[in-house]
Amino acid sequence: MVSFESDYIAGAHPEVLKRLGETNLEQLSGYGTDKYCESAREKIRKACGLPQADVEFLAGGTQANAVVISTMLADHEGVIAAETGHVSAHEAGAIEFTGNEVLLLPQKDGKISPETLEKYMAEFYGDLNHEHMTFPGMVYLSYPTEYGTLYSKAELEAIYGICRSYKLTLFIDGARLGYGLASKEAGLTLPELAALCDVFYIGGTKVGALCGEAVVFTKNNKPKHFITSVKKRGALLAKGRLLGVQFDTLFTDELYFRISDHAIEMAERMKQMFLSHGLKLYLDSPTNQQFPIFENGQLEEVSKQIAFSFWEKYDDSHTVVRAATSWSTTEEDLEALEEALGKKA
Amino acid sequence: MVSFESDYIAGAHPEVLKRLGETNLEQLSGYGTDKYCESAREKIRKACGLPQADVEFLAGGTQANAVVISTMLADHEGVIAAETGHVSAHEAGAIEFTGNEVLLLPQKDGKISPETLEKYMAEFYGDLNHEHMTFPGMVYLSYPTEYGTLYSKAELEAIYGICRSYKLTLFIDGARLGYGLASKEAGLTLPELAALCDVFYIGGTKVGALCGEAVVFTKNNKPKHFITSVKKRGALLAKGRLLGVQFDTLFTDELYFRISDHAIEMAERMKQMFLSHGLKLYLDSPTNQQFPIFENGQLEEVSKQIAFSFWEKYDDSHTVVRAATSWSTTEEDLEALEEALGKKA
Amino acid sequence: MVSFESDYIAGAHPEVLKRLGETNLEQLSGYGTDKYCESAREKIRKACGLPQADVEFLAGGTQANAVVISTMLADHEGVIAAETGHVSAHEAGAIEFTGNEVLLLPQKDGKISPETLEKYMAEFYGDLNHEHMTFPGMVYLSYPTEYGTLYSKAELEAIYGICRSYKLTLFIDGARLGYGLASKEAGLTLPELAALCDVFYIGGTKVGALCGEAVVFTKNNKPKHFITSVKKRGALLAKGRLLGVQFDTLFTDELYFRISDHAIEMAERMKQMFLSHGLKLYLDSPTNQQFPIFENGQLEEVSKQIAFSFWEKYDDSHTVVRAATSWSTTEEDLEALEEALGKKA
Amino acid sequence: MVSFESDYIAGAHPEVLKRLGETNLEQLSGYGTDKYCESAREKIRKACGLPQADVEFLAGGTQANAVVISTMLADHEGVIAAETGHVSAHEAGAIEFTGNEVLLLPQKDGKISPETLEKYMAEFYGDLNHEHMTFPGMVYLSYPTEYGTLYSKAELEAIYGICRSYKLTLFIDGARLGYGLASKEAGLTLPELAALCDVFYIGGTKVGALCGEAVVFTKNNKPKHFITSVKKRGALLAKGRLLGVQFDTLFTDELYFRISDHAIEMAERMKQMFLSHGLKLYLDSPTNQQFPIFENGQLEEVSKQIAFSFWEKYDDSHTVVRAATSWSTTEEDLEALEEALGKKA
């Protein structure tokens, strides 16, 4: 059985694991104060073109979302997100658990449009008595989105413009950031993305690490005593080196970008494979997650050899699945997929 | 510089890291549902002598404390802890962040006595109008305590008896559990400890893992939909294998106990070294943390070669430090300590 | 200026205030343990036809919503509400503040249909991996809704049937309960409504009291140590008599129902007045809140004499306003409205 | 039976109730925006000698404590309180429920000494690694304390000096403020107290109102969008007039001070009565709460006619009770007490 269920089915990129081994017996200070964390911070700052940025490491995506949102919102504020945003539906109420409301906006292909955001803000500060409503204080986007889609540079510029005019913090969830930036449709570099938001994170868990997300505060806006707030949320690892060494490796010799390129190349080939076998795509994703629509019988047959994630029912006889590539996807994986699809064509 | 600052200055035990490497490219399901998590659960159940216990993995100690306490307390309840308990003072309010009050009891050498607990409970249900007070719902102990001390079996039996009579959940924080059980003064096996509480965790972070604590629910008492609650707290790792493989290795061929024995042997030798060099101990710890009292000038001198943790001022001319051993402490480390102390003797 | 802005523009019904005066100097115990609270509880039980129900008093509607929801949901659960529900949009995140997610369902005229609910539940327990999503644990309805509309008895029965089959708690927000039950379209008595949910509250603030809501737990399902949970939320009044005396009066000689009838009669006349002056209604509300659509120029003119609440823009030249009656609406108020409308006809 | 159980056994001062009646049918805007709230704010500002202060009304003391503390602390901060402070032990975890830690300091007669506070702060910013500990961000005092005792002006000055030097917010809980200021030992006026803290509240519930506390932000330091935060905590009354009219009345013609003087005079006479009947006092309270020590048999006898609150066991044969006077204590009440004590003398 070959699995395309997700982009976190394998362990760490071998380079990452190798560095963990090489540094394993060094005596290092805890809680993110070691030299590898420092080095990783410095390399990330450089990669972002933000020499003054603050970089902090957290263990996972939901944790990063909850920590960033709950430390950066004021008491009277909530966070705007697409109805389909990860924080809206797939984090078991992690944002609400920290006392904060998620303000849902309609989406298309997983994205909030600048027009939708502008209209919402204009109405909020228009005729309504908003003192009894949660104030929008932040916009949460994913890059790529839950559907693998990407905001264009123009869209991000428009959204960030709205954010600045209404004093909204723009937060970009980059759990799959590498796969977004590596997409042929990105039209955006890491420094450009970093310049178009207030805070974002560089996902490690899905892009080569065992765990870990690097939160980048781009505007000298890290909350005061952030580490204490991280500790308060049970999110501070004693052996911060685990995150530091991994990110230090990922940002050495552009490993993060190289493995992202690989995943995107594999995804492109997978996408063509689906199309050449006559499958339709639920939507046109330019990143590492693809959403083919299978006839149910065919899916059952293919699923004997290949594992996908169920995404949603398309109609009574068809099903949408998610097929994800990652740094760990191999030629053999694609060949197995080709063979399985071929049987059914 | 050789460091005895803490028991988390090194990475993982080499066996643990090796297994992470061996299993790295296997395609596994996420969120703790993989076969290594299952295997680790089974081995831990066996080691605890509790074939029906539920075992779940979390990334760190503060996280484990906050998750367990906040999912097992009822709304009107709080958790009893020693004034010096980790949850009371060194977790930046992580328990309170989840909405729960920590009810502080006086301690001696880091321990709550059965008498103190009984008195508190009797008074609470005695004359006071307690409807306006947080009800005690749980007792939190550490084994070993913050001071490296151990509850005797008789003490645990007495405390657990009180807990049962007042329907209090007994929760044992075992961040350093291995080092407690390996102590010559333990007089307690893992199955015995497991039988004397309702929930506890087996610390990995400080005993050979890169990160990870194994929470054991001993009485068929795991909160319903626990994984959802873990997710809600941002504490669910996508690559659950990171914890599963580590604990599976630690509980293969008794590795967990072997490395604990090593740390305790090193600690005993370190303790004798302190005594033979005329140092007094702040208290008589039978585990891997020792608390020698240095004259300030001597400490300054020794600190050129050896790193300790500051613990507290003893008096104007003396300082208490913490010196910890772990699975990673070497002969060379002890020799360096001996040499540094010798210079000053 | 005559105001129809809301149903809480006046103080208490004179009978209520009179009883507060008559009992003012009696020495009574605090926190809801006094004889008036007891008497009010008994009368409410009788009015609900539920001799075993638990009745507790809280000061306001948002407070009642937050206390009930947060004490009755399990940790992994959230509350289902219409997108337009009061808890969804107009309570400044009060439900989220207690750590709980509001799961939004589409609405029509402020109501969730049984079909919508059934579909949502079937999908939730269908193909999705819901362990990473908040579980629906409760349904929140308002009777009447934010739009003044009413669930029919058949709708409530259908919804309650779905709730029972999926083990969802059904909670009815009755901030304006009297005005709902008094409506000609109600087709429902208080005992019937009480039998069709698990918990609801009888609104006092908008129906004759200075403040206060009576929460009725219909199924022997009051959370254990509820008063402690109320205290924990800062919602326990020392002088519980303030709520007890008011509800005791409201449920003496059917005052609650008589003043509700009055408001509904006034609302019917107001509605006819709007229609006879050629105004359209935004929706057909059968209760004390009416939503006429004014041409903007006319609204400006009428607003010189009569105060309404802004509801929403209808189009560029029209505006929807809310006009509410209550127990305190007088003949003179209606005459002033008639006169103001007449000027513009 | 005559009761001295608490200072909230009666309703409102008759003047207060009369004004509620007189204004009852006026049509007023909601949520604290009405003219009585405005007038009350202005009178309170004047009484405090703080023309720029912000004044907001809340319904009760625990609510006021939780709202003020949770809106004024930063995320990494907690609130310092005496072990015996109301927030520490008698609010069912209301402060923790909002996610905040209460940092307990030792007390004497219910008070924290400036020396204790200074020592704690010096140690916190001394040698300890405090990044893993909750930062002290506020000091909470009660005036009078739980034990009826008073901070002297010199003590308040010293404490406020420490607060300023460490940037701690000083918050004074004035649930019984009137009774403190009216004490012969106060040596402090309301403007003086207001100048010696950052935020405090003027208790209404125990000093003549049915409910209500007036929070005074003395330094242009009201949290932004405070009303939204109040709503978020379920603490915003729709009929804000209920609080506005009451405080407007209490601060008209010095009613608040007159009724406080009355209570203190009654308390002084009660105290002398206890002493003249040979009773010892548990501590020397200069305010409206007295703590006589009864021999158990005598207490049982007296309790047939007079109700006190149990405070604590003194020894096996003696009991400490709380006897409170208030604005509503009458000559007849004192005569009944005298008679009951006389029987036993």
mmCIF file with all atom_site columns, C-alpha atoms in Angstrom, chain C residues 193-285:
data_model
loop_
_atom_site.group_PDB
_atom_site.id
_atom_site.type_symbol
_atom_site.label_atom_id
_atom_site.label_alt_id
_atom_site.label_comp_id
_atom_site.label_asym_id
_atom_site.label_entity_id
_atom_site.label_seq_id
_atom_site.pdbx_PDB_ins_code
_atom_site.Cartn_x
_atom_site.Cartn_y
_atom_site.Cartn_z
_atom_site.occupancy
_atom_site.B_iso_or_equiv
_atom_site.pdbx_formal_charge
_atom_site.auth_seq_id
_atom_site.auth_comp_id
_atom_site.auth_asym_id
_atom_site.auth_atom_id
_atom_site.pdbx_PDB_model_num
ATOM 1  C CA . LEU C 1 193 ? -42.446 24.492 25.537 1.00 0.00 ? 193 LEU C CA 1
ATOM 2  C CA . ALA C 1 194 ? -40.881 23.292 28.788 1.00 0.00 ? 194 ALA C CA 1
ATOM 3  C CA . ALA C 1 195 ? -41.535 19.704 27.754 1.00 0.00 ? 195 ALA C CA 1
ATOM 4  C CA . LEU C 1 196 ? -39.840 20.243 24.414 1.00 0.00 ? 196 LEU C CA 1
ATOM 5  C CA . CYS C 1 197 ? -36.348 21.140 25.630 1.00 0.00 ? 197 CYS C CA 1
ATOM 6  C CA . ASP C 1 198 ? -33.748 20.279 28.240 1.00 0.00 ? 198 ASP C CA 1
ATOM 7  C CA . VAL C 1 199 ? -33.122 23.738 29.581 1.00 0.00 ? 199 VAL C CA 1
ATOM 8  C CA . PHE C 1 200 ? -34.551 27.175 28.864 1.00 0.00 ? 200 PHE C CA 1
ATOM 9  C CA . TYR C 1 201 ? -34.902 30.497 30.510 1.00 0.00 ? 201 TYR C CA 1
ATOM 10 C CA . ILE C 1 202 ? -37.790 32.791 31.191 1.00 0.00 ? 202 ILE C CA 1
ATOM 11 C CA . GLY C 1 203 ? -36.694 36.290 30.405 1.00 0.00 ? 203 GLY C CA 1
ATOM 12 C CA . GLY C 1 204 ? -37.410 38.894 33.022 1.00 0.00 ? 204 GLY C CA 1
ATOM 13 C CA . THR C 1 205 ? -35.323 41.852 31.875 1.00 0.00 ? 205 THR C CA 1
ATOM 14 C CA . LYS C 1 206 ? -37.459 42.427 28.798 1.00 0.00 ? 206 LYS C CA 1
ATOM 15 C CA . VAL C 1 207 ? -40.738 41.297 30.338 1.00 0.00 ? 207 VAL C CA 1
ATOM 16 C CA . GLY C 1 208 ? -41.363 43.393 33.411 1.00 0.00 ? 208 GLY C CA 1
ATOM 17 C CA . ALA C 1 209 ? -38.299 43.032 35.611 1.00 0.00 ? 209 ALA C CA 1
ATOM 18 C CA . LEU C 1 210 ? -35.428 45.400 36.259 1.00 0.00 ? 210 LEU C CA 1
ATOM 19 C CA . CYS C 1 211 ? -33.141 42.522 35.538 1.00 0.00 ? 211 CYS C CA 1
ATOM 20 C CA . GLY C 1 212 ? -33.200 38.773 35.778 1.00 0.00 ? 212 GLY C CA 1
ATOM 21 C CA . GLU C 1 213 ? -33.699 35.546 33.887 1.00 0.00 ? 213 GLU C CA 1
ATOM 22 C CA . ALA C 1 214 ? -35.066 32.330 35.395 1.00 0.00 ? 214 ALA C CA 1
ATOM 23 C CA . VAL C 1 215 ? -33.197 29.306 34.097 1.00 0.00 ? 215 VAL C CA 1
ATOM 24 C CA . VAL C 1 216 ? -35.299 26.135 34.156 1.00 0.00 ? 216 VAL C CA 1
ATOM 25 C CA . PHE C 1 217 ? -33.572 22.748 34.032 1.00 0.00 ? 217 PHE C CA 1
ATOM 26 C CA . THR C 1 218 ? -36.401 20.515 32.932 1.00 0.00 ? 218 THR C CA 1
ATOM 27 C CA . LYS C 1 219 ? -34.913 17.042 33.219 1.00 0.00 ? 219 LYS C CA 1
ATOM 28 C CA . ASN C 1 220 ? -33.266 16.793 36.594 1.00 0.00 ? 220 ASN C CA 1
ATOM 29 C CA . ASN C 1 221 ? -30.195 17.924 34.709 1.00 0.00 ? 221 ASN C CA 1
ATOM 30 C CA . LYS C 1 222 ? -28.916 20.927 36.622 1.00 0.00 ? 222 LYS C CA 1
ATOM 31 C CA . PRO C 1 223 ? -25.109 20.737 36.615 1.00 0.00 ? 223 PRO C CA 1
ATOM 32 C CA . LYS C 1 224 ? -23.726 19.584 39.938 1.00 0.00 ? 224 LYS C CA 1
ATOM 33 C CA . HIS C 1 225 ? -22.731 22.451 42.235 1.00 0.00 ? 225 HIS C CA 1
ATOM 34 C CA . PHE C 1 226 ? -24.260 24.881 39.806 1.00 0.00 ? 226 PHE C CA 1
ATOM 35 C CA . ILE C 1 227 ? -24.112 27.743 42.296 1.00 0.00 ? 227 ILE C CA 1
ATOM 36 C CA . THR C 1 228 ? -20.361 27.339 42.579 1.00 0.00 ? 228 THR C CA 1
ATOM 37 C CA . SER C 1 229 ? -20.113 27.534 38.796 1.00 0.00 ? 229 SER C CA 1
ATOM 38 C CA . VAL C 1 230 ? -22.296 30.643 38.829 1.00 0.00 ? 230 VAL C CA 1
ATOM 39 C CA . LYS C 1 231 ? -20.040 32.221 41.457 1.00 0.00 ? 231 LYS C CA 1
ATOM 40 C CA . LYS C 1 232 ? -16.970 31.232 39.414 1.00 0.00 ? 232 LYS C CA 1
ATOM 41 C CA . ARG C 1 233 ? -18.416 33.226 36.505 1.00 0.00 ? 233 ARG C CA 1
ATOM 42 C CA . GLY C 1 234 ? -18.973 36.291 38.671 1.00 0.00 ? 234 GLY C CA 1
ATOM 43 C CA . ALA C 1 235 ? -22.710 35.881 38.190 1.00 0.00 ? 235 ALA C CA 1
ATOM 44 C CA . LEU C 1 236 ? -23.964 35.271 41.716 1.00 0.00 ? 236 LEU C CA 1
ATOM 45 C CA . LEU C 1 237 ? -25.777 38.240 43.247 1.00 0.00 ? 237 LEU C CA 1
ATOM 46 C CA . ALA C 1 238 ? -25.304 38.652 46.999 1.00 0.00 ? 238 ALA C CA 1
ATOM 47 C CA . LYS C 1 239 ? -28.858 39.979 47.311 1.00 0.00 ? 239 LYS C CA 1
ATOM 48 C CA . GLY C 1 240 ? -30.519 37.135 45.467 1.00 0.00 ? 240 GLY C CA 1
ATOM 49 C CA . ARG C 1 241 ? -33.795 38.554 46.746 1.00 0.00 ? 241 ARG C CA 1
ATOM 50 C CA . LEU C 1 242 ? -33.619 41.136 43.966 1.00 0.00 ? 242 LEU C CA 1
ATOM 51 C CA . LEU C 1 243 ? -34.295 38.344 41.494 1.00 0.00 ? 243 LEU C CA 1
ATOM 52 C CA . GLY C 1 244 ? -36.485 36.255 43.781 1.00 0.00 ? 244 GLY C CA 1
ATOM 53 C CA . VAL C 1 245 ? -38.953 38.988 44.630 1.00 0.00 ? 245 VAL C CA 1
ATOM 54 C CA . GLN C 1 246 ? -39.248 40.061 41.013 1.00 0.00 ? 246 GLN C CA 1
ATOM 55 C CA . PHE C 1 247 ? -39.956 36.597 39.662 1.00 0.00 ? 247 PHE C CA 1
ATOM 56 C CA . ASP C 1 248 ? -42.219 35.796 42.586 1.00 0.00 ? 248 ASP C CA 1
ATOM 57 C CA . THR C 1 249 ? -44.284 38.825 41.621 1.00 0.00 ? 249 THR C CA 1
ATOM 58 C CA . LEU C 1 250 ? -44.215 38.090 37.898 1.00 0.00 ? 250 LEU C CA 1
ATOM 59 C CA . PHE C 1 251 ? -45.541 34.604 38.557 1.00 0.00 ? 251 PHE C CA 1
ATOM 60 C CA . THR C 1 252 ? -48.235 35.720 40.961 1.00 0.00 ? 252 THR C CA 1
ATOM 61 C CA . ASP C 1 253 ? -51.692 36.083 39.420 1.00 0.00 ? 253 ASP C CA 1
ATOM 62 C CA . GLU C 1 254 ? -50.208 35.440 35.996 1.00 0.00 ? 254 GLU C CA 1
ATOM 63 C CA . LEU C 1 255 ? -48.645 38.895 35.832 1.00 0.00 ? 255 LEU C CA 1
ATOM 64 C CA . TYR C 1 256 ? -45.969 37.619 33.462 1.00 0.00 ? 256 TYR C CA 1
ATOM 65 C CA . PHE C 1 257 ? -48.595 36.484 30.987 1.00 0.00 ? 257 PHE C CA 1
ATOM 66 C CA . ARG C 1 258 ? -50.829 39.512 31.390 1.00 0.00 ? 258 ARG C CA 1
ATOM 67 C CA . ILE C 1 259 ? -48.069 41.969 30.608 1.00 0.00 ? 259 ILE C CA 1
ATOM 68 C CA . SER C 1 260 ? -46.961 39.828 27.690 1.00 0.00 ? 260 SER C CA 1
ATOM 69 C CA . ASP C 1 261 ? -50.495 39.899 26.298 1.00 0.00 ? 261 ASP C CA 1
ATOM 70 C CA . HIS C 1 262 ? -50.499 43.656 26.579 1.00 0.00 ? 262 HIS C CA 1
ATOM 71 C CA . ALA C 1 263 ? -47.257 43.994 24.632 1.00 0.00 ? 263 ALA C CA 1
ATOM 72 C CA . ILE C 1 264 ? -48.488 41.698 21.899 1.00 0.00 ? 264 ILE C CA 1
ATOM 73 C CA . GLU C 1 265 ? -51.744 43.592 21.580 1.00 0.00 ? 265 GLU C CA 1
ATOM 74 C CA . MET C 1 266 ? -49.807 46.829 21.257 1.00 0.00 ? 266 MET C CA 1
ATOM 75 C CA . ALA C 1 267 ? -47.494 45.220 18.710 1.00 0.00 ? 267 ALA C CA 1
ATOM 76 C CA . GLU C 1 268 ? -50.423 44.038 16.604 1.00 0.00 ? 268 GLU C CA 1
ATOM 77 C CA . ARG C 1 269 ? -51.838 47.525 16.563 1.00 0.00 ? 269 ARG C CA 1
ATOM 78 C CA . MET C 1 270 ? -48.452 48.985 15.707 1.00 0.00 ? 270 MET C CA 1
ATOM 79 C CA . LYS C 1 271 ? -48.049 46.517 12.880 1.00 0.00 ? 271 LYS C CA 1
ATOM 80 C CA . GLN C 1 272 ? -51.419 47.426 11.429 1.00 0.00 ? 272 GLN C CA 1
ATOM 81 C CA . MET C 1 273 ? -50.481 51.058 11.762 1.00 0.00 ? 273 MET C CA 1
ATOM 82 C CA . PHE C 1 274 ? -47.340 50.525 9.693  1.00 0.00 ? 274 PHE C CA 1
ATOM 83 C CA . LEU C 1 275 ? -49.283 48.624 7.057  1.00 0.00 ? 275 LEU C CA 1
ATOM 84 C CA . SER C 1 276 ? -52.108 51.111 6.907  1.00 0.00 ? 276 SER C CA 1
ATOM 85 C CA . HIS C 1 277 ? -49.547 53.839 6.295  1.00 0.00 ? 277 HIS C CA 1
ATOM 86 C CA . GLY C 1 278 ? -48.241 51.922 3.339  1.00 0.00 ? 278 GLY C CA 1
ATOM 87 C CA . LEU C 1 279 ? -45.047 50.659 4.895  1.00 0.00 ? 279 LEU C CA 1
ATOM 88 C CA . LYS C 1 280 ? -43.754 47.242 4.007  1.00 0.00 ? 280 LYS C CA 1
ATOM 89 C CA . LEU C 1 281 ? -42.455 44.899 6.666  1.00 0.00 ? 281 LEU C CA 1
ATOM 90 C CA . TYR C 1 282 ? -39.032 43.347 6.372  1.00 0.00 ? 282 TYR C CA 1
ATOM 91 C CA . LEU C 1 283 ? -40.472 40.089 7.621  1.00 0.00 ? 283 LEU C CA 1
ATOM 92 C CA . ASP C 1 284 ? -43.726 39.000 9.152  1.00 0.00 ? 284 ASP C CA 1
ATOM 93 C CA . SER C 1 285 ? -43.053 38.954 12.889 1.00 0.00 ? 285 SER C CA 1
#
